[in-house]
Amino acid sequence: MAHTIRWGIMATGWIADMFVRDLLIDPKTRDASDIAHKVVAVASSSAKDRADQFISAAGIPSPCAAYGSYEALVADPNVDVVYVATPHSHHYQNVRLALEASKHVLCEKAFTVNAAQAKILCEIAQQKNLFLMEAVWTRYFPLSVQVRQLIQKGEIGEVLRVISDTSFGDDVEEKWGTTHRMVNPDLAGGSLLDLGIYSLTWVFQTLYHTLPREQRKPPTVTSQITPYHLTDADEATTMLLSFPTSTPSNGAHPHISQGVAMTSIRVSTDPDEKGTSGPPIRIQGTKGEIQVFGRAFRPTSYRIIPKKGGGEVRDVECSFPGDGHGMYWEADEVARCLRDQKRESEGLPWEESIVIMEVMDEVRRQGGMTYPQKIESTEYPLHL
Ligand SMILES: NC(=O)c1ccc[n+]([C@@H]2O[C@H](COP(=O)([O-])OP(=O)(O)OC[C@H]3O[C@@H](n4cnc5c(N)ncnc54)[C@H](OP(=O)(O)O)[C@@H]3O)[C@@H](O)[C@H]2O)c1
């Protein structure tokens, strides 16, 4: 029989809607019959009406409770796991609220504003024996799983360099102004925490996660930040990472591997939105290269290019069963972890989320970019 988990949705914004629509797609469309999802409650921070509207717009079947506060949501005994879909400035306070109420949590990326906050959340989850996961949905795509396995099998030899870009190319002043969460420092805005996390995801899931856990070592990082002139949130960030070991080889004299992670909200990875500009991700090994196509956060295909004389080029497509966005794979992972009484996901262990937050802390330190003290704080509870 399928293991059914009951979701409570915290926030009624854009990504909450996308996530819920994926939750409502029958898992059998993606050949998953061991788990099932139910959305049993939705909360808005501002008004119950907003939660009601969200439930009806997304077509969530009854019964689904609507709440006008997050406190009411985490007090609902029907909720097994809370999906936190507020701006990242608020994740620390909101996740902590749910954990303190003994709820399991899936929290949108970026996990928190800084590594200190992420560590405390993981410690609380550990102490209270609760499940906690950063919702980096891309990691749970079959495409990502396949690419990681290919690297581990040595398909492109020893991987020595990964180049990754997640850039939007928006008319920034017109589209985002100064208050939108993408550029608003009060909401931890900027390209790094919002989009750069995906560039780092590709660097980490290929150069770090593919190693056995005991061999994973944090990288050093050198970076440049271009501030957005109206708010000082970062408009563009480029990071050069150096990992002390390559993958999959880790012999007596391991090679260093390098990651180049880029993000911008003013120039685009894919200006004509037809893929003309080539792959946003290139994974380069001694025996060839894997290129990943589509957006870094929602890749649609990959290509294996063996070194000259090493065989044919192969293209592999990623389909989105049930016409979904692709967020159901991470939701399925949460369901399986809860069924198996796991506290963290193998696909993105707490330790890796924290190391990535530490990289972003260091990048902000090098670029002199700080957020308001109240959202960097680890104090709890704090009214933001
Ligand atoms: N996985 C992905 O592909 C993906 C894509 C986009 C965004 N995200 C992440 O998801 C989070 C939310 O992004 P979004 O695009 O959904 O943002 P959004 O549309 O602005 O929605 C955020 C929601 O958070 C709630 N909220 C609570 N306090 C708030 C405050 N002070 N200011 C603004 N909103 C507040 C609001 O809902 P109520 O007040 O009604 O509760 C609001 O609708 C971010 O961390 C972002 O990085 C992930």
XYZ file of C-alpha atoms and ligand atoms in Angstrom:
432
model
C 0.000 0.000 0.000
C 1.178 3.517 -0.778
C 2.607 5.528 2.116
C 0.595 8.760 2.177
C 2.010 11.939 3.663
C -0.056 14.956 4.632
C 1.341 18.334 3.611
C 0.832 21.740 5.190
C 1.748 24.613 2.884
C 3.320 27.684 4.488
C 2.868 30.723 2.171
C 0.667 31.362 -0.822
C 3.142 32.784 -3.358
C 4.334 31.676 -6.767
C 6.418 28.649 -5.885
C 3.900 27.369 -3.327
C 1.356 27.235 -6.144
C 3.762 25.410 -8.502
C 4.660 22.895 -5.804
C 1.074 22.151 -4.842
C 0.039 21.630 -8.453
C 2.815 19.025 -8.762
C 1.725 17.373 -5.495
C -1.743 16.916 -6.963
C -0.466 14.971 -9.996
C -1.031 11.231 -9.566
C 2.376 9.660 -8.676
C 1.484 6.673 -10.898
C 2.060 8.931 -13.932
C 5.754 8.820 -12.948
C 5.682 5.132 -12.035
C 5.617 5.794 -8.284
C 3.104 3.599 -6.485
C 4.843 3.316 -3.096
C 4.020 6.867 -1.917
C 1.141 9.348 -2.155
C 0.604 12.995 -1.263
C -2.296 14.870 0.324
C -2.474 18.622 0.849
C -4.374 18.996 4.111
C -3.723 22.624 5.076
C -2.586 25.951 3.624
C -1.600 29.062 5.559
C -1.126 32.666 4.581
C 0.739 35.011 6.908
C -1.751 37.765 6.191
C -5.326 36.442 5.929
C -7.362 33.243 5.901
C -9.098 34.502 2.734
C -5.817 34.346 0.915
C -5.357 30.719 1.882
C -8.947 29.977 0.790
C -8.293 31.583 -2.601
C -5.074 29.619 -2.987
C -6.849 26.320 -2.239
C -9.565 26.985 -4.761
C -7.218 28.328 -7.496
C -4.941 25.283 -7.210
C -7.915 22.902 -7.103
C -6.901 21.215 -3.838
C -9.535 18.595 -2.948
C -11.476 18.916 0.333
C -10.892 18.609 3.172
C -8.077 21.188 3.254
C -7.871 23.645 6.157
C -7.188 27.337 5.464
C -5.330 29.411 8.035
C -4.535 33.088 8.387
C -1.339 32.497 10.375
C 1.652 30.181 10.240
C 1.251 29.446 13.973
C -2.154 27.902 13.276
C -0.713 25.760 10.482
C 2.037 24.226 12.596
C -0.489 23.500 15.367
C -2.672 21.417 13.021
C -2.397 17.751 14.115
C -3.307 16.560 10.610
C -0.115 18.001 9.117
C 2.881 15.625 8.877
C 5.271 17.884 7.003
C 5.379 21.630 6.381
C 6.555 23.002 3.040
C 8.097 26.441 3.714
C 7.748 28.693 0.656
C 8.386 32.135 2.111
C 11.256 34.446 0.984
C 14.652 33.136 2.163
C 14.952 36.045 4.653
C 12.176 34.358 6.603
C 13.226 30.688 6.345
C 15.095 30.581 9.638
C 12.174 31.932 11.649
C 9.541 29.948 9.724
C 11.370 26.605 9.707
C 12.147 26.989 13.368
C 8.499 27.675 14.113
C 7.561 24.393 12.416
C 10.356 22.368 14.036
C 9.543 23.740 17.491
C 5.979 22.510 16.878
C 7.461 19.047 16.085
C 6.689 19.131 12.360
C 8.915 17.713 9.662
C 10.011 20.371 7.152
C 10.840 20.802 3.483
C 12.224 24.345 3.087
C 12.672 26.211 -0.185
C 16.123 27.275 -1.343
C 18.199 29.143 -0.356
C 18.001 27.202 2.908
C 18.660 30.239 5.116
C 20.409 33.609 4.892
C 23.662 32.252 6.342
C 25.335 29.053 7.520
C 24.909 29.862 11.225
C 21.128 29.776 10.810
C 21.275 26.542 8.778
C 23.379 24.822 11.461
C 20.929 25.690 14.225
C 17.969 24.364 12.224
C 19.789 21.084 11.578
C 20.723 20.796 15.247
C 17.103 21.268 16.273
C 15.923 18.677 13.735
C 18.560 16.296 15.069
C 17.606 16.870 18.711
C 13.896 16.543 18.031
C 14.309 13.608 15.649
C 12.562 15.433 12.799
C 13.038 15.334 9.048
C 14.475 18.495 7.462
C 15.514 19.105 3.857
C 16.412 22.080 1.672
C 14.118 21.965 -1.362
C 16.700 21.905 -4.136
C 14.272 20.140 -6.471
C 16.782 19.811 -9.347
C 18.808 17.233 -7.405
C 15.876 14.815 -7.480
C 15.342 14.944 -11.241
C 16.062 11.534 -12.819
C 18.398 13.522 -15.091
C 20.510 14.691 -12.117
C 20.573 11.190 -10.650
C 21.725 9.761 -14.004
C 24.442 12.387 -14.469
C 25.802 11.726 -10.982
C 25.818 7.971 -11.644
C 27.630 8.450 -14.965
C 30.339 10.442 -13.190
C 30.647 7.813 -10.459
C 30.990 5.077 -13.099
C 33.839 7.016 -14.726
C 31.952 7.603 -17.991
C 33.920 10.813 -18.683
C 37.004 9.810 -16.710
C 38.307 11.959 -13.904
C 36.164 15.076 -13.684
C 38.400 18.103 -13.331
C 36.195 21.072 -14.181
C 32.538 22.087 -14.087
C 31.175 25.312 -15.544
C 27.681 26.301 -14.514
C 25.511 29.357 -15.152
C 22.076 30.425 -13.916
C 21.353 33.892 -15.256
C 18.099 35.613 -16.099
C 18.788 38.681 -18.295
C 15.892 40.778 -17.058
C 15.185 44.449 -17.540
C 16.081 44.735 -13.885
C 14.890 48.255 -13.012
C 11.588 47.793 -14.811
C 10.856 44.234 -13.710
C 12.176 44.152 -10.159
C 12.403 47.813 -9.077
C 13.650 48.014 -5.489
C 11.076 46.118 -3.435
C 10.703 42.773 -5.227
C 12.218 39.857 -3.321
C 14.779 39.334 -6.141
C 16.505 42.637 -5.322
C 15.217 43.616 -1.893
C 17.904 43.181 0.819
C 15.191 42.985 3.497
C 14.073 39.747 1.796
C 17.681 38.514 1.270
C 17.367 39.444 -2.399
C 20.070 39.178 -5.049
C 21.227 36.733 -7.667
C 23.503 34.692 -5.381
C 20.961 33.318 -2.921
C 18.166 33.092 -5.455
C 19.844 31.774 -8.613
C 23.523 31.249 -7.780
C 22.431 28.400 -5.528
C 21.618 26.406 -8.683
C 25.023 27.077 -10.239
C 26.542 25.888 -6.974
C 24.169 22.915 -6.962
C 25.614 21.699 -10.250
C 29.185 22.239 -9.114
C 28.515 20.445 -5.828
C 26.411 17.574 -7.116
C 29.066 16.741 -9.708
C 32.353 17.486 -7.907
C 31.430 16.866 -4.248
C 28.357 14.669 -3.953
C 29.728 12.029 -6.339
C 32.476 11.168 -3.850
C 31.946 8.786 -0.916
C 30.838 10.871 2.100
C 34.106 10.530 3.996
C 36.039 11.869 0.982
C 33.948 15.010 0.458
C 35.984 18.093 1.308
C 34.796 21.719 1.196
C 36.216 23.867 -1.610
C 38.072 27.142 -1.364
C 36.380 30.018 -3.200
C 37.378 33.240 -4.909
C 34.613 35.482 -6.142
C 33.443 38.782 -7.557
C 30.139 40.491 -6.830
C 28.554 43.282 -8.875
C 26.029 45.127 -6.703
C 22.681 46.244 -8.093
C 22.978 50.028 -8.046
C 19.509 50.661 -6.564
C 19.585 48.331 -3.552
C 23.118 46.870 -3.182
C 21.780 43.302 -3.433
C 24.086 41.404 -5.806
C 23.150 41.760 -9.464
C 25.837 39.363 -10.674
C 28.214 37.003 -8.906
C 30.971 34.791 -10.277
C 32.623 32.149 -8.124
C 35.760 30.092 -8.731
C 35.827 27.004 -6.551
C 38.694 24.657 -5.966
C 37.998 21.192 -4.553
C 40.943 19.310 -3.002
C 40.003 16.048 -4.732
C 38.686 15.192 -8.150
C 35.924 12.675 -8.803
C 35.563 9.703 -9.144
C 39.321 9.222 -8.752
C 40.754 9.858 -5.321
C 44.078 8.091 -5.497
C 47.262 8.699 -3.561
C 47.879 11.961 -5.410
C 44.397 13.272 -6.146
C 43.999 16.102 -8.581
C 42.289 19.327 -7.650
C 39.010 19.942 -9.459
C 37.640 23.347 -10.348
C 34.141 24.759 -10.478
C 33.077 27.982 -12.150
C 29.655 29.061 -10.874
C 28.035 32.147 -12.369
C 24.802 34.021 -11.859
C 23.313 37.301 -13.043
C 19.935 38.945 -13.274
C 20.973 41.281 -16.122
C 22.575 38.995 -18.710
C 20.992 35.690 -19.637
C 22.255 32.122 -19.933
C 19.794 31.717 -22.791
C 18.979 35.101 -24.360
C 16.628 33.899 -27.115
C 15.119 31.229 -24.833
C 15.630 28.615 -27.548
C 18.849 27.122 -26.246
C 20.850 28.683 -29.114
C 23.585 29.778 -26.708
C 24.500 26.207 -25.767
C 24.569 24.259 -22.510
C 24.444 26.156 -19.203
C 26.376 23.304 -17.587
C 29.543 21.615 -18.831
C 31.064 18.769 -16.827
C 34.547 18.101 -18.117
C 36.533 14.952 -17.531
C 39.672 13.320 -18.851
C 37.635 11.021 -21.138
C 35.010 13.460 -22.336
C 32.293 15.851 -21.323
C 28.658 15.855 -20.174
C 26.621 18.881 -21.200
C 23.304 19.666 -19.559
C 20.654 21.638 -21.459
C 17.633 23.674 -20.374
C 17.667 25.939 -17.329
C 20.149 24.899 -14.627
C 17.219 24.577 -12.190
C 14.985 22.684 -14.652
C 17.257 20.778 -17.016
C 15.565 19.042 -19.929
C 18.306 16.930 -21.546
C 21.964 16.004 -21.416
C 24.613 15.041 -23.926
C 27.599 12.764 -23.421
C 30.525 13.684 -25.657
C 33.310 11.076 -25.481
C 36.848 12.172 -26.215
C 37.867 11.724 -29.863
C 37.964 8.033 -30.718
C 35.988 7.115 -27.570
C 32.613 6.447 -29.190
C 29.466 8.221 -30.346
C 27.839 11.314 -28.909
C 24.658 10.387 -26.968
C 21.670 12.598 -26.181
C 19.235 11.800 -23.358
C 15.915 13.622 -22.840
C 14.217 14.202 -19.479
C 10.425 14.017 -19.681
C 7.998 15.601 -17.198
C 5.286 12.983 -16.639
C 1.760 14.195 -15.998
C 2.734 17.543 -17.521
C 4.308 18.559 -14.209
C 6.896 21.166 -13.402
C 9.277 18.592 -11.892
C 8.877 19.384 -8.207
C 7.118 16.084 -7.486
C 10.406 14.176 -7.494
C 11.642 16.048 -4.419
C 8.213 15.597 -2.800
C 8.444 11.843 -3.436
C 11.869 11.849 -1.796
C 10.379 13.515 1.299
C 7.602 10.909 1.422
C 10.085 8.028 1.159
C 12.354 9.536 3.816
C 9.392 9.907 6.189
C 8.222 6.377 5.439
C 11.720 5.066 6.167
C 12.079 7.292 9.258
C 15.081 9.119 7.858
C 15.909 12.561 9.206
C 17.774 13.814 6.161
C 17.876 13.047 2.469
C 20.862 11.312 0.891
C 20.333 13.542 -2.158
C 21.168 16.647 -0.127
C 22.447 15.866 3.362
C 22.421 18.641 6.014
C 26.205 18.781 5.949
C 26.188 19.620 2.216
C 23.512 22.327 2.569
C 25.645 23.864 5.328
C 28.876 23.734 3.282
C 27.081 25.461 0.397
C 25.750 28.137 2.778
C 29.331 28.590 4.040
C 30.511 29.128 0.461
C 27.824 31.781 -0.035
C 28.764 33.421 3.307
C 32.380 33.598 2.140
C 31.380 35.008 -1.265
C 29.347 37.730 0.449
C 32.252 38.425 2.813
C 34.650 38.822 -0.128
C 32.181 41.081 -1.933
C 31.336 43.129 1.169
C 27.653 42.270 0.870
C 25.626 42.138 4.059
C 21.909 41.905 4.762
C 20.059 43.746 7.536
C 21.039 42.380 10.945
C 17.552 41.145 11.785
C 17.518 38.668 8.866
C 21.125 37.560 9.498
C 20.268 36.971 13.160
C 19.959 33.562 14.802
C 17.747 34.976 17.545
C 14.353 33.307 17.832
C 11.600 34.276 17.826
C 12.106 37.561 15.991
C 9.404 39.530 14.271
C 10.724 40.403 10.793
N 12.285 25.889 -6.348
C 12.124 26.857 -7.217
O 12.168 26.670 -8.422
C 11.836 28.231 -6.739
C 11.350 29.170 -7.623
C 11.028 30.417 -7.123
C 11.247 30.699 -5.803
N 11.773 29.780 -4.971
C 12.026 30.082 -3.545
O 10.768 30.078 -2.881
C 10.707 31.148 -1.943
C 9.493 32.002 -2.286
O 9.591 32.497 -3.615
P 8.293 32.945 -4.472
O 8.772 33.209 -5.849
O 7.196 32.005 -4.261
O 7.975 34.339 -3.772
P 6.578 35.084 -3.722
O 5.744 34.788 -4.906
O 6.898 36.498 -3.396
O 5.836 34.404 -2.464
C 6.350 34.460 -1.177
C 5.212 34.248 -0.203
O 5.751 34.255 1.104
C 4.801 34.802 2.020
N 5.444 35.833 2.826
C 5.531 35.821 4.171
N 6.159 36.896 4.628
C 6.470 37.650 3.542
C 7.112 38.912 3.378
N 7.566 39.638 4.414
N 7.265 39.375 2.117
C 6.826 38.673 1.060
N 6.214 37.463 1.166
C 6.035 36.967 2.403
C 3.652 35.372 1.201
O 2.556 34.470 1.307
P 1.530 34.566 2.549
O 1.821 35.827 3.289
O 0.188 34.534 1.932
O 1.813 33.394 3.386
C 4.169 35.349 -0.233
O 3.155 35.090 -1.150
C 12.063 31.833 -2.001
O 12.891 31.342 -0.990
C 12.616 31.457 -3.356
O 14.027 31.396 -3.404
C 12.053 28.546 -5.408
